[in-house]
Coordinates of N, CA and C in Angstrom, one line a residue:
X1 N 1.2 -0.6 0.0 CA 0.0 -0.3 0.0 C 0.6 1.8 0.2
X2 N 0.8 2.2 -0.9 CA 2.2 3.4 -1.1 C 1.3 4.5 0.0
X3 N 1.5 5.2 -0.4 CA 1.5 6.2 0.7 C 0.3 7.5 0.9
X4 N -0.1 7.8 -0.3 CA -1.4 8.0 -1.1 C -3.1 7.1 -0.5
X5 N -2.9 5.6 -0.9 CA -3.2 4.5 -0.7 C -2.9 4.2 0.7
X6 N -2.9 4.8 2.0 CA -2.2 4.9 3.3 C -3.5 6.3 3.6
X7 N -2.7 7.2 3.1 CA -4.3 8.4 3.6 C -5.3 8.3 4.2
X8 N -5.8 7.7 2.4 CA -6.7 8.0 1.6 C -7.8 6.9 2.6
X9 N -7.1 5.5 3.5 CA -7.8 4.6 4.8 C -8.1 5.3 5.7
X10 N -6.4 5.5 5.8 CA -7.0 6.1 7.4 C -8.3 7.6 7.1
X11 N -7.7 8.4 6.2 CA -8.9 9.6 6.4 C -10.5 9.0 6.7
X12 N -10.8 7.6 5.5 CA -11.8 7.3 5.3 C -12.1 6.5 7.2
X13 N -10.9 5.9 7.4 CA -11.4 5.1 9.0 C -11.7 6.2 10.0
X14 N -11.1 7.1 10.0 CA -11.9 8.6 10.5 C -12.9 9.2 10.3
X15 N -13.4 9.0 9.4 CA -14.3 9.8 8.9 C -15.7 8.6 9.3
X16 N -15.4 7.4 9.2 CA -16.2 6.2 9.6 C -17.1 6.4 11.4
X17 N -15.4 6.7 11.7 CA -15.7 7.5 13.4 C -16.4 8.7 14.1
X18 N -15.6 9.2 13.2 CA -16.8 10.4 13.8 C -18.3 10.2 13.7
X19 N -18.8 9.2 12.0 CA -20.3 9.4 11.9 C -20.5 8.1 12.9
X20 N -19.9 7.1 14.0 CA -20.2 6.5 14.7 C -20.0 7.8 16.0
X21 N -20.0 8.0 16.1 CA -19.3 9.4 16.6 C -20.9 9.7 17.5
X22 N -21.2 10.4 16.8 CA -23.3 10.2 16.6 C -22.7 12.0 17.0
X23 N -22.4 12.7 15.9 CA -22.6 13.9 15.7 C -23.8 14.6 15.9
X24 N -24.4 16.0 16.3 CA -25.5 16.2 16.2 C -25.9 16.7 15.3
X25 N -25.0 17.6 14.0 CA -25.8 17.6 12.2 C -24.3 17.9 11.2
X26 N -25.0 18.6 10.3 CA -23.6 18.7 9.4 C -22.3 19.6 9.6
X27 N -23.0 20.6 10.1 CA -21.8 21.9 10.4 C -20.7 21.2 11.4
X28 N -21.1 20.1 12.4 CA -20.0 19.7 12.9 C -19.3 19.0 12.2
X29 N -19.9 18.0 11.8 CA -18.7 16.8 10.8 C -18.2 17.3 10.1
X30 N -18.8 18.7 9.3 CA -17.4 19.1 8.4 C -16.8 19.6 9.4
X31 N -16.9 20.6 10.2 CA -15.8 21.5 11.6 C -15.1 20.0 11.6
X32 N -15.2 18.2 11.9 CA -14.4 17.1 12.7 C -13.8 16.7 11.0
X33 N -14.0 16.7 10.4 CA -14.0 16.6 8.9 C -12.9 17.4 8.5
X34 N -12.8 19.1 8.4 CA -11.4 19.4 8.7 C -10.1 19.5 9.5
X35 N -11.1 19.6 10.0 CA -10.2 18.7 11.5 C -8.2 17.3 11.2
X36 N -9.8 16.8 10.7 CA -9.2 15.4 10.6 C -8.2 15.3 9.1
X37 N -8.0 16.3 7.8 CA -7.8 16.5 6.9 C -7.1 17.3 7.1
X38 N -6.8 18.3 8.7 CA -5.5 18.9 8.9 C -4.3 18.2 9.2
X39 N -5.3 16.9 10.3 CA -4.4 15.9 10.3 C -3.5 15.6 10.2
X40 N -3.7 15.2 8.2 CA -3.7 12.6 7.5 C -2.6 14.2 7.2
X41 N -3.2 16.4 7.3 CA -1.2 16.0 6.2 C -0.6 16.4 6.0
X42 N -0.4 15.9 7.3 CA 1.4 15.6 8.3 C 2.7 14.0 7.8
X43 N 1.8 13.4 6.6 CA 1.2 12.1 6.4 C 3.2 12.5 6.5
X44 N 4.0 11.0 6.8 CA 5.9 11.0 5.9 C 5.0 10.4 4.6
X45 N 6.1 10.8 4.0 CA 5.7 10.4 3.3 C 5.5 8.6 2.2
X46 N 6.4 8.1 2.8 CA 6.6 6.1 2.3 C 6.5 5.5 3.8
X47 N 6.0 5.7 4.9 CA 5.5 5.1 6.2 C 4.1 5.4 5.8
X48 N 3.1 6.6 5.3 CA 2.2 5.7 6.0 C 1.7 7.0 7.3
X49 N 0.8 7.4 8.3 CA 0.4 8.3 8.7 C 0.8 8.6 10.4
X50 N 1.5 9.3 9.9 CA 2.8 10.1 11.6 C 1.4 11.1 12.3
X51 N 1.3 9.8 13.6 CA 0.2 10.5 14.2 C 1.4 11.4 15.0
X52 N 2.6 12.0 15.5 CA 3.4 12.6 15.7 C 3.9 13.7 15.7
X53 N 3.0 13.9 14.9 CA 3.7 15.4 14.1 C 2.5 17.4 14.4
X54 N 3.1 17.6 14.1 CA 2.7 18.1 15.8 C 2.5 19.8 14.3
X55 N 1.3 20.6 14.7 CA 1.2 22.2 13.7 C 1.3 23.3 14.2
X56 N 0.9 24.3 14.2 CA 1.8 25.8 14.5 C 2.0 26.2 16.2
X57 N 1.2 25.2 17.3 CA 1.1 25.1 17.9 C 1.7 24.5 19.1
X58 N 2.7 23.7 17.9 CA 2.6 22.2 18.9 C 2.0 21.0 19.6
X59 N 1.0 20.9 19.0 CA -0.6 20.4 19.1 C -0.4 18.8 18.3
X60 N -0.4 17.4 18.9 CA -0.6 16.2 17.3 C -2.2 17.1 17.3
X61 N -2.4 15.5 17.4 CA -3.3 14.4 16.2 C -3.7 14.3 17.7
X62 N -3.7 13.8 18.2 CA -4.5 13.3 19.7 C -4.5 15.4 20.4
X63 N -3.7 15.7 21.0 CA -4.3 17.4 21.3 C -6.2 17.5 20.5
X64 N -5.9 17.1 18.9 CA -7.2 17.8 18.6 C -8.3 17.6 18.8
X65 N -8.1 15.7 19.2 CA -8.9 15.2 19.0 C -9.4 14.8 20.8
X66 N -8.6 15.1 21.7 CA -9.4 15.6 23.3 C -9.6 16.6 22.6
X67 N -9.3 18.0 22.3 CA -9.9 19.2 22.9 C -10.7 18.9 21.7
X68 N -11.3 18.2 21.0 CA -12.9 18.2 20.4 C -14.1 17.7 21.1
X69 N -13.5 16.8 22.2 CA -13.9 16.2 21.9 C -14.0 14.0 21.6
X70 N -14.0 14.2 21.4 CA -13.7 12.9 20.1 C -13.6 11.4 21.0
X71 N -14.1 10.9 21.6 CA -13.2 10.1 22.2 C -13.6 8.8 22.1
X72 N -13.9 8.4 21.2 CA -13.0 7.4 19.7 C -11.8 7.9 18.9
X73 N -12.4 8.6 18.4 CA -11.0 9.1 17.6 C -10.0 9.5 17.9
X74 N -10.1 9.7 19.5 CA -8.6 10.2 20.2 C -8.3 8.3 20.6
X75 N -9.3 7.8 21.2 CA -8.7 6.8 20.9 C -7.9 5.6 20.5
X76 N -8.8 6.1 18.7 CA -8.1 5.4 17.8 C -6.2 5.9 17.7
X77 N -6.3 7.1 17.8 CA -5.1 7.4 17.9 C -4.1 7.3 18.1
X78 N -4.9 6.9 19.4 CA -4.2 6.0 20.9 C -2.8 4.6 20.4
X79 N -4.0 4.4 19.5 CA -3.6 2.5 19.1 C -3.2 2.9 17.8
X80 N -2.8 4.1 17.0 CA -2.9 4.1 16.4 C -0.6 4.7 17.0
X81 N -0.7 4.6 18.1 CA 0.5 4.8 18.7 C 1.3 6.5 19.2
X82 N 0.4 6.8 19.3 CA 0.7 8.5 18.8 C 1.3 8.4 20.2
X83 N 2.4 9.5 20.4 CA 3.2 9.9 21.5 C 2.4 10.4 22.6
X84 N 2.1 10.0 23.8 CA 1.3 11.0 24.7 C 2.3 11.9 25.3
X85 N 3.7 11.3 24.7 CA 4.0 12.4 25.7 C 4.7 14.9 24.9
X86 N 4.1 14.1 24.5 CA 3.6 15.7 23.2 C 3.4 16.7 24.3
X87 N 4.7 17.6 24.1 CA 3.3 19.2 24.7 C 3.2 20.0 23.7
X88 N 2.2 20.7 23.7 CA 2.2 21.9 22.6 C 3.0 23.3 23.4
X89 N 2.7 24.2 22.7 CA 2.9 25.2 23.2 C 2.5 24.9 24.4
X90 N 2.1 24.9 25.1 CA 1.5 26.2 26.7 C 1.9 24.6 27.7
X91 N 3.2 23.8 26.7 CA 4.2 22.3 27.5 C 2.8 21.6 27.8
X92 N 1.4 21.4 28.0 CA 0.5 20.5 27.7 C 0.5 19.5 27.1
X93 N 0.4 18.0 28.6 CA -0.4 17.2 26.8 C -1.6 17.0 26.5
X94 N -1.7 15.6 25.9 CA -3.6 15.3 26.0 C -4.2 14.8 26.9
X95 N -4.0 14.6 27.8 CA -4.6 13.5 30.2 C -4.8 15.8 30.3
X96 N -3.1 16.8 30.0 CA -3.7 17.8 30.5 C -5.2 18.9 30.6
X97 N -5.5 18.6 28.6 CA -6.4 18.8 28.5 C -7.6 18.6 29.2
X98 N -7.6 16.9 29.0 CA -9.0 16.0 29.3 C -9.3 16.4 30.8
X99 N -8.1 16.4 31.0 CA -7.7 17.3 32.8 C -9.3 18.6 32.5
X100 N -9.0 19.1 32.4 CA -9.2 20.5 32.0 C -10.7 20.9 31.1
X101 N -10.4 19.9 30.6 CA -12.5 19.5 30.1 C -13.4 19.3 30.8
X102 N -12.5 18.7 31.6 CA -13.6 17.4 32.9 C -13.7 16.7 32.2
X103 N -13.3 16.2 31.1 CA -13.0 15.0 30.7 C -13.1 13.6 30.9
X104 N -13.6 13.3 32.2 CA -12.5 11.8 33.0 C -12.9 10.3 31.7
X105 N -13.8 9.9 31.5 CA -13.5 8.5 30.2 C -12.2 9.1 29.6
X106 N -12.1 10.3 28.6 CA -11.0 10.2 28.2 C -9.5 10.2 28.7
X107 N -9.9 11.2 30.2 CA -8.7 11.8 31.3 C -8.1 9.7 30.6
X108 N -8.8 9.3 31.7 CA -9.0 7.7 32.4 C -8.2 6.7 31.2
X109 N -8.7 6.5 30.1 CA -8.3 6.0 29.4 C -6.7 6.2 29.3
X110 N -6.3 8.0 28.7 CA -4.6 8.1 28.1 C -4.0 7.4 29.4
X111 N -4.3 7.6 30.8 CA -4.1 7.1 31.3 C -3.1 5.7 31.8
X112 N -4.3 5.2 31.3 CA -3.9 3.6 31.5 C -3.8 3.0 30.1
X113 N -3.3 3.8 28.8 CA -2.6 3.6 28.2 C -1.3 4.7 28.1
X114 N -0.9 4.4 28.9 CA 0.3 4.7 29.4 C 0.3 6.9 29.3
X115 N -0.4 7.4 29.6 CA -0.1 9.2 29.5 C 1.0 9.1 31.2
X116 N 1.5 9.9 31.0 CA 2.1 10.3 32.5 C 1.4 11.7 33.3
X117 N 0.9 11.2 34.4 CA 0.0 12.1 35.5 C 1.3 13.3 36.6
X118 N 2.1 12.8 36.3 CA 4.0 13.8 37.0 C 4.0 14.8 36.3
X119 N 3.8 15.1 34.4 CA 4.6 16.6 34.1 C 3.4 17.5 34.4
X120 N 4.5 18.8 33.9 CA 3.7 20.1 34.9 C 4.3 20.2 33.1
X121 N 3.0 21.7 33.5 CA 2.6 22.6 31.6 C 3.6 24.1 32.8
X122 N 4.1 24.9 32.2 CA 4.2 26.3 32.0 C 3.9 26.8 33.2
X123 N 2.8 26.7 33.9 CA 2.5 26.9 34.5 C 3.2 26.4 36.2
X124 N 3.3 25.1 36.3 CA 3.6 23.9 37.2 C 2.6 22.7 38.0
X125 N 2.0 23.4 36.9 CA 0.7 21.7 36.9 C 0.9 20.8 36.2
X126 N 0.7 19.4 37.2 CA -0.3 18.7 36.9 C -1.5 17.9 36.3
X127 N -1.7 17.2 35.5 CA -2.5 16.9 35.5 C -3.8 16.7 36.8
X128 N -3.0 16.0 37.5 CA -4.3 16.0 39.2 C -4.9 17.4 39.6
X129 N -3.6 18.3 39.3 CA -3.5 20.1 39.4 C -4.5 20.6 38.5
X130 N -4.9 20.4 37.7 CA -5.8 20.5 36.1 C -7.1 20.4 36.9
X131 N -7.3 19.2 37.1 CA -8.2 18.4 37.5 C -9.2 18.9 38.5
X132 N -8.2 19.0 40.2 CA -8.7 20.1 41.6 C -9.1 21.1 40.9
X133 N -8.4 22.0 40.3 CA -8.7 22.9 40.4 C -10.1 23.8 39.4
X134 N -9.8 23.2 38.0 CA -11.7 22.4 37.3 C -12.6 21.8 38.3
X135 N -12.1 21.5 39.5 CA -13.2 20.4 40.8 C -14.0 19.4 40.0
X136 N -13.7 19.1 39.3 CA -13.9 18.0 38.6 C -13.9 16.8 39.8
X137 N -14.9 16.2 40.2 CA -14.6 15.0 41.1 C -14.3 13.6 40.5
X138 N -14.8 13.5 39.2 CA -15.4 12.7 38.5 C -14.7 12.1 37.6
X139 N -13.6 13.3 37.4 CA -12.3 13.3 36.9 C -11.0 13.1 37.7
X140 N -10.6 13.7 38.9 CA -9.7 13.0 40.0 C -9.9 11.4 40.3
X141 N -10.9 10.9 40.3 CA -10.7 9.3 40.6 C -10.6 9.0 39.0
X142 N -10.6 8.7 37.9 CA -10.4 8.8 37.1 C -8.8 8.9 37.1
X143 N -8.7 9.8 36.4 CA -6.9 9.5 36.9 C -6.4 8.4 38.0
X144 N -6.6 8.3 39.3 CA -6.8 7.4 40.0 C -7.1 6.4 39.9
X145 N -8.4 6.2 39.5 CA -8.4 5.1 39.2 C -7.9 3.8 37.7
X146 N -7.0 4.7 36.4 CA -7.2 5.2 35.9 C -4.9 4.7 35.6
X147 N -4.0 5.5 37.2 CA -2.9 4.9 37.7 C -3.2 3.3 37.9
X148 N -4.6 3.1 39.0 CA -4.3 2.0 39.1 C -4.8 1.0 38.3
X149 N -5.8 1.2 36.8 CA -5.9 -0.4 36.8 C -4.6 -0.2 35.4
X150 N -2.8 0.0 35.7 CA -2.4 0.9 34.7 C -1.0 -0.1 35.1
X151 N -1.6 0.0 36.5 CA -0.6 -0.8 37.4 C -0.7 -2.4 37.6
X152 N -2.2 -2.4 37.7 CA -2.9 -3.1 38.0 C -2.7 -4.6 36.7
X153 N -2.1 -3.7 35.4 CA -2.8 -4.1 34.6 C -0.4 -4.5 34.3
X154 N 0.3 -4.9 34.0 CA 1.2 -3.9 34.3 C 1.9 -5.3 34.5
X155 N 1.6 -5.9 36.0 CA 1.6 -6.3 36.6 C 1.4 -7.5 36.4
X156 N 0.2 -7.5 36.0 CA -0.3 -9.2 35.4 C 0.2 -9.6 34.3
X157 N 0.7 -8.2 33.1 CA 1.2 -8.5 32.2 C 3.0 -9.7 32.2
X158 N 3.1 -8.6 33.2 CA 5.0 -9.6 33.8 C 4.9 -10.7 34.6
X159 N 3.3 -11.4 35.2 CA 3.1 -12.3 35.3 C 2.9 -12.8 36.9
X160 N 2.9 -11.4 37.5 CA 2.7 -10.8 38.8 C 0.8 -11.1 38.9
X161 N -0.3 -11.6 38.2 CA -1.4 -12.4 38.8 C -1.2 -13.6 39.4
X162 N -0.2 -14.4 39.2 CA -0.1 -15.7 40.6 C 0.0 -14.9 41.7
X163 N 1.5 -14.1 42.4 CA 2.2 -13.7 43.0 C 0.7 -12.5 43.7
X164 N 0.1 -12.3 43.4 CA -1.0 -10.9 44.2 C -2.3 -12.6 44.2
X165 N -2.5 -13.6 43.1 CA -3.1 -14.6 44.3 C -2.4 -15.7 44.8
X166 N -1.1 -15.8 45.6 CA -1.2 -16.2 46.4 C -0.8 -15.2 48.1
X167 N -0.9 -13.7 47.4 CA -1.1 -12.6 48.9 C -2.1 -12.2 48.9
X168 N -2.9 -12.9 48.8 CA -5.2 -12.8 48.7 C -5.1 -13.7 49.6
X169 N -5.4 -15.4 48.8 CA -5.5 -15.9 49.3 C -4.6 -17.3 49.6
X170 N -3.6 -17.6 49.6 CA -2.6 -18.7 50.5 C -2.3 -18.0 51.6
X171 N -2.2 -15.7 51.2 CA -1.3 -16.3 53.2 C -2.5 -16.1 54.6
X172 N -1.4 -16.1 55.6 CA -2.8 -16.7 56.6 C -3.4 -15.1 57.3
X173 N -3.0 -14.0 56.7 CA -3.8 -13.5 57.2 C -5.8 -14.0 56.6
X174 N -5.5 -13.8 55.1 CA -6.3 -14.2 54.0 C -7.7 -15.4 54.2
X175 N -6.8 -16.5 54.9 CA -7.5 -17.9 55.3 C -8.4 -17.3 56.8
X176 N -8.2 -16.4 57.6 CA -9.4 -16.2 57.9 C -11.0 -14.6 57.8
X177 N -9.9 -14.7 55.7 CA -11.5 -13.8 55.2 C -12.5 -15.1 54.8
X178 N -10.8 -16.0 54.4 CA -12.2 -17.6 53.7 C -12.9 -18.1 54.4
X179 N -12.0 -19.1 56.0 CA -13.2 -19.6 56.3 C -14.0 -18.4 57.5
X180 N -13.9 -17.4 57.2 CA -14.6 -16.9 58.6 C -14.4 -16.4 59.9
X181 N -13.2 -16.8 59.7 CA -12.2 -16.8 61.7 C -11.4 -15.5 61.4
X182 N -11.5 -14.8 63.1 CA -11.0 -14.4 63.6 C -9.6 -14.6 63.6
X183 N -8.3 -14.3 62.6 CA -6.7 -14.8 63.5 C -6.4 -13.7 64.5
X184 N -5.8 -14.4 65.3 CA -5.0 -13.0 66.3 C -3.5 -13.8 66.2
X185 N -2.2 -13.1 66.2 CA -1.5 -12.9 66.5 C -0.2 -13.9 67.4
X186 N -0.2 -14.9 67.3 CA -0.3 -15.8 69.0 C 2.0 -15.1 69.2
X187 N 2.3 -15.2 70.3 CA 3.9 -14.9 70.2 C 4.7 -15.9 69.7
X188 N 4.6 -16.7 69.3 CA 5.3 -17.3 67.7 C 4.6 -15.5 66.3
X189 N 5.4 -15.8 66.3 CA 5.3 -14.7 64.8 C 5.2 -15.5 63.4
X190 N 5.2 -16.4 64.0 CA 5.8 -18.0 62.0 C 3.9 -17.9 62.1
X191 N 2.6 -17.8 63.3 CA 1.4 -18.6 63.9 C 0.5 -17.6 64.0
X192 N -1.0 -17.9 63.5 CA -1.0 -18.0 63.7 C -2.9 -18.5 64.7
X193 N -3.3 -17.7 65.3 CA -4.2 -18.2 66.2 C -5.8 -18.4 65.8
X194 N -6.9 -19.2 65.8 CA -7.9 -19.3 65.6 C -9.0 -20.1 66.0
X195 N -9.7 -19.5 67.4 CA -10.2 -20.3 67.9 C -9.7 -22.3 68.0
X196 N -8.7 -21.7 68.2 CA -8.0 -22.6 68.6 C -7.8 -23.5 67.4
X197 N -7.7 -23.1 66.1 CA -6.1 -23.9 64.9 C -5.3 -22.8 64.4
X198 N -4.8 -23.5 64.0 CA -3.1 -22.5 64.2 C -3.8 -22.4 62.0
X199 N -3.2 -20.2 61.9 CA -4.2 -20.3 60.2 C -2.8 -20.6 59.6

């Protein structure tokens, strides 16, 4: 597939995603497609679409998708390996823009997909600081949940699921939860005493 075919394929795929997004009227679709055309103009000649190309403000396609609130197409661009650490002229990452707009879904998904929440913008604010300034408790919770989900998926991916199973099911403290008995520490630190049984 040559570069022109890839450009047409990507443009059509994003157009279909915009149609599935359920845009309210024709004007919104025309505006969205104009933005998509601007995104697609920065294509690499031989390697297909470059999702990390920036405009005059330093914003990438992902910045624009998040700013416009197109959740599906933003995740589509992330799926094409868009670099979430690229900053615009205000030194803001896409997750910071999602937090500023109060878009809890995008904020969480971007963090799960690897967005850094510790990066600071021009004013020294992190994504969490921006969410707190906006007063969006949903976005704050979404950032925390996204970080937690990313940690669990990373540990599971590295074979940590068996370790978590061992910690939660096999350890003596967990036996009290499983069997409904109360375990207390005995004088010997290696054993727990539960209703006359050793746990």
